[in-house]
PDB file of C-alpha atoms in Angstrom:
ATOM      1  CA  UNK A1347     -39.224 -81.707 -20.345  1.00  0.00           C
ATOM      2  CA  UNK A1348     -39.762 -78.738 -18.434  1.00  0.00           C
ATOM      3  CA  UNK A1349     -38.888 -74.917 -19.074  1.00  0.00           C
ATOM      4  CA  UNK A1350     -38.860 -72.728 -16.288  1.00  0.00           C
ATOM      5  CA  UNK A1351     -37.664 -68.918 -14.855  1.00  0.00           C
ATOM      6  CA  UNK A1352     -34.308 -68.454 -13.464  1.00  0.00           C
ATOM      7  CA  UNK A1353     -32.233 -65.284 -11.983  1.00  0.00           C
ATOM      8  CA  UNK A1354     -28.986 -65.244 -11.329  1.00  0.00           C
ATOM      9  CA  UNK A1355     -26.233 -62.089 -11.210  1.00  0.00           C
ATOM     10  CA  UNK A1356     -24.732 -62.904 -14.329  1.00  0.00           C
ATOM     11  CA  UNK A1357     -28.446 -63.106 -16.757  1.00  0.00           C
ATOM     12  CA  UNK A1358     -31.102 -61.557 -14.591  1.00  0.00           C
ATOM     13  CA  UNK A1359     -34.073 -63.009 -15.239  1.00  0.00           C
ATOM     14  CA  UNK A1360     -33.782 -65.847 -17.551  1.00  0.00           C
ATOM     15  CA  UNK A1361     -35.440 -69.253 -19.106  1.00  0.00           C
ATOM     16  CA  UNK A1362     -33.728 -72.648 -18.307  1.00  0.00           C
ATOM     17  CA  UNK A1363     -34.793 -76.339 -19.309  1.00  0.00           C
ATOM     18  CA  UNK A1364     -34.522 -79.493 -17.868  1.00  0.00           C
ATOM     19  CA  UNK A1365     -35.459 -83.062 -18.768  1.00  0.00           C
ATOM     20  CA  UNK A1366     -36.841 -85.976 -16.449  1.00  0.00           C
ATOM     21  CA  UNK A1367     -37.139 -89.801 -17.022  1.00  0.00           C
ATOM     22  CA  UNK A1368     -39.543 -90.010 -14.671  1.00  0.00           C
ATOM     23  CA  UNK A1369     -41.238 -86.607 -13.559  1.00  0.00           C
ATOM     24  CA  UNK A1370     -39.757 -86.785 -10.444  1.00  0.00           C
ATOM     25  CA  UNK A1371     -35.690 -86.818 -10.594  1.00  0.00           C
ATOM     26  CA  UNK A1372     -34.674 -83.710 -12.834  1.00  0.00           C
ATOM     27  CA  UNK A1373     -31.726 -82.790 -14.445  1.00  0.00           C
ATOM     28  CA  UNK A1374     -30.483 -79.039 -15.432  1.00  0.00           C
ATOM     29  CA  UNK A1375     -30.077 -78.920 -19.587  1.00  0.00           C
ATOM     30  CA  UNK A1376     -27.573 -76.097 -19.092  1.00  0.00           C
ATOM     31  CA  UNK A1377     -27.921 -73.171 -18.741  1.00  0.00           C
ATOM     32  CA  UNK A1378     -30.409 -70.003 -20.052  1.00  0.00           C
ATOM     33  CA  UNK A1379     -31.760 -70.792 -23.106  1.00  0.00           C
ATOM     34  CA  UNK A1380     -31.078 -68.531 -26.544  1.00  0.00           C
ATOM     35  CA  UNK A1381     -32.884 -65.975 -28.335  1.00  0.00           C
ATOM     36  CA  UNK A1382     -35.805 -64.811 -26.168  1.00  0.00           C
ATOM     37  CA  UNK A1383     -36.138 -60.994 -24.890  1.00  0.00           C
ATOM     38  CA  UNK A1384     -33.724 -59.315 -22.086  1.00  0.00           C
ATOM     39  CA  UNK A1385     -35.444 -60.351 -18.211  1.00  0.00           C
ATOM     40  CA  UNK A1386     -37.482 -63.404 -20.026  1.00  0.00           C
ATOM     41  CA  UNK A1387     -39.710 -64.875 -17.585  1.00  0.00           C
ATOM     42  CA  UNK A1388     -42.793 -66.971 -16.711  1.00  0.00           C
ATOM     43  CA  UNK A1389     -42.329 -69.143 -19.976  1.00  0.00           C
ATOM     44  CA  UNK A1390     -45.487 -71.432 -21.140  1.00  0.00           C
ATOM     45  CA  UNK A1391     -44.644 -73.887 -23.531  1.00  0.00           C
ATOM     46  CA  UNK A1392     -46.752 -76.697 -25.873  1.00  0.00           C
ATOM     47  CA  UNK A1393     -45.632 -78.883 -28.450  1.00  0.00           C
ATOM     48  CA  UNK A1394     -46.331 -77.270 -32.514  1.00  0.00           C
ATOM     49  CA  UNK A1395     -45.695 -78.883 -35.314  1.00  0.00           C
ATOM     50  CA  UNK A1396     -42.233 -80.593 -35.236  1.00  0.00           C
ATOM     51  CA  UNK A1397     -40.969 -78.779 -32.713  1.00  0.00           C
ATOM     52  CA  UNK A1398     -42.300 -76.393 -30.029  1.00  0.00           C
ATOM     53  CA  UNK A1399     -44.125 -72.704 -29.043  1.00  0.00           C
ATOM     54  CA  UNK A1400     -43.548 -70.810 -25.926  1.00  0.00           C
ATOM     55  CA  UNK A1401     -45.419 -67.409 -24.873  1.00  0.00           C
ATOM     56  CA  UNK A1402     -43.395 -65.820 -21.871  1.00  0.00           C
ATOM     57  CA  UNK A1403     -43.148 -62.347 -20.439  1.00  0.00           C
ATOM     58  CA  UNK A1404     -40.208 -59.617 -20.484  1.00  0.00           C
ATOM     59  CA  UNK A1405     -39.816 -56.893 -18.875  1.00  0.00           C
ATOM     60  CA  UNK A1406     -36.775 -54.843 -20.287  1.00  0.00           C
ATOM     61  CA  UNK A1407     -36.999 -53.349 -23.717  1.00  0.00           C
ATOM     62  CA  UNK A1408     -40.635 -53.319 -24.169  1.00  0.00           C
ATOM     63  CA  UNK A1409     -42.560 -54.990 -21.452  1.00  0.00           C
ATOM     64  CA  UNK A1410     -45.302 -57.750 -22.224  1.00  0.00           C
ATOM     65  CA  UNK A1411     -45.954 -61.190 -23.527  1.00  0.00           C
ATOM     66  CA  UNK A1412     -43.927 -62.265 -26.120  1.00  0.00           C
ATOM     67  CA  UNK A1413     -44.124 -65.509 -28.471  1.00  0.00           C
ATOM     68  CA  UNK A1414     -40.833 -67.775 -29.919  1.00  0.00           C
ATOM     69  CA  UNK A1415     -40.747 -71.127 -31.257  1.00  0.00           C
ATOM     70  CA  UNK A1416     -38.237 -73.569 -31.248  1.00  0.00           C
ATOM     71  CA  UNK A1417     -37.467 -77.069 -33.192  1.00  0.00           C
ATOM     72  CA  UNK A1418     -35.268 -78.483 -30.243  1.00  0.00           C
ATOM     73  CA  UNK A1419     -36.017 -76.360 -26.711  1.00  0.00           C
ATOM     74  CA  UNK A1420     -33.233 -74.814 -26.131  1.00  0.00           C
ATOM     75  CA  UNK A1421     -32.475 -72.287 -29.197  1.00  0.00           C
ATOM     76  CA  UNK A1422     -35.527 -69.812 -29.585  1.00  0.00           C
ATOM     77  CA  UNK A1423     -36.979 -67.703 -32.673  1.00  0.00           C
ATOM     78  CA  UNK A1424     -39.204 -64.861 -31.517  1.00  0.00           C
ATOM     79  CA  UNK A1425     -42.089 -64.574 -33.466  1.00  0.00           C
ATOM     80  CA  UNK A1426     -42.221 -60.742 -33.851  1.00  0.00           C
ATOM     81  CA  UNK A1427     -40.441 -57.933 -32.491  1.00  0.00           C
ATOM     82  CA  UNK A1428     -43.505 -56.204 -30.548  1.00  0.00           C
ATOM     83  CA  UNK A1429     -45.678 -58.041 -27.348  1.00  0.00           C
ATOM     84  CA  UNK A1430     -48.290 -60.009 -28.611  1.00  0.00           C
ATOM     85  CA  UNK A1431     -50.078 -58.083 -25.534  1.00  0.00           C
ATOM     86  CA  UNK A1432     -48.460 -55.286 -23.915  1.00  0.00           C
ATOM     87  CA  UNK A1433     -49.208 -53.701 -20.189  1.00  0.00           C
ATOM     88  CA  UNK A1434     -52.107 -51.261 -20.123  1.00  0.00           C
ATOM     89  CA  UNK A1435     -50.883 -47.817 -20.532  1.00  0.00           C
ATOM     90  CA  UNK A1436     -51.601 -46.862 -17.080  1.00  0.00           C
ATOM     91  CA  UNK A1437     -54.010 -46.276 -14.469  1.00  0.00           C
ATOM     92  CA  UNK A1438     -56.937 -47.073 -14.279  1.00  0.00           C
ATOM     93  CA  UNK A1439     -55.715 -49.781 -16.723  1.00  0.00           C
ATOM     94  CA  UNK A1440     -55.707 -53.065 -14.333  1.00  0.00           C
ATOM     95  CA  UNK A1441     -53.063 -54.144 -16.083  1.00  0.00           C
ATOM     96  CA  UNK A1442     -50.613 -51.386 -16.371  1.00  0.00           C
ATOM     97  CA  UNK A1443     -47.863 -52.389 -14.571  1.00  0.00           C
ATOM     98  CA  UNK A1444     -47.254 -55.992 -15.848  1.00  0.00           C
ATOM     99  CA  UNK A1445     -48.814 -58.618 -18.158  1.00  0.00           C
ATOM    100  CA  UNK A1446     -47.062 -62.440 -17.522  1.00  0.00           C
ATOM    101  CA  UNK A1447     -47.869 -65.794 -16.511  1.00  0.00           C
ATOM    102  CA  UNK A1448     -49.680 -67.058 -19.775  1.00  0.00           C
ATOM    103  CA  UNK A1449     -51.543 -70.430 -20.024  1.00  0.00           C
ATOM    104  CA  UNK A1450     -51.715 -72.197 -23.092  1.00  0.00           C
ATOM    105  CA  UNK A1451     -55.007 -74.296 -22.744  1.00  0.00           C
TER     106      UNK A1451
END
């Protein structure tokens, strides 16, 4: 299973899945996924619990990371309504123009 960022005229920026057999040969599980932020991107996601966790960044409507969790992939929950880290509020702040590409280690 893989999750993965996505633009297209229609969604912007979006989150899309797709499943493999065999890691190689991939196949498209429709298209965006539901529930996460406006201009989702950069998803990370790791199995929790019975189902899964994903951090990912947005950029419209309050710009950070954001957190959702899901029992089957494709229909999402956010986990709060604020970023669970926002940008830095500006300069010299190294991060004020964009926080996004979490790792889950």
């Amino acid at each position: 299973r893989m999750w993965y960022a996505a633009w297209s005229p229609g969604h912007g920026q979006t989150v899309c899945s797709a499943r493999s057999p065999d890691g190689v040969r991939w196949a498209k599980d429709g298209g965006p996924v539901a529930g996460l932020r406006a201009e989702a991107f950069a998803p990370e996601v790791v199995p929790a619990g019975d189902g899964f966790l994903m951090l990912y960044a947005a950029l419209k409507a309050g710009p950070g990371l954001y957190a959702a969790v899901s029992r089957d992939g494709r229909t999402w929950t956010p986990t709060g309504d604020a970023p669970l880290i926002p940008p830095g509020r500006g300069p010299p702040d190294f991060d004020a123009a964009r926080v996004a590409h979490p790792a889950l280690l």
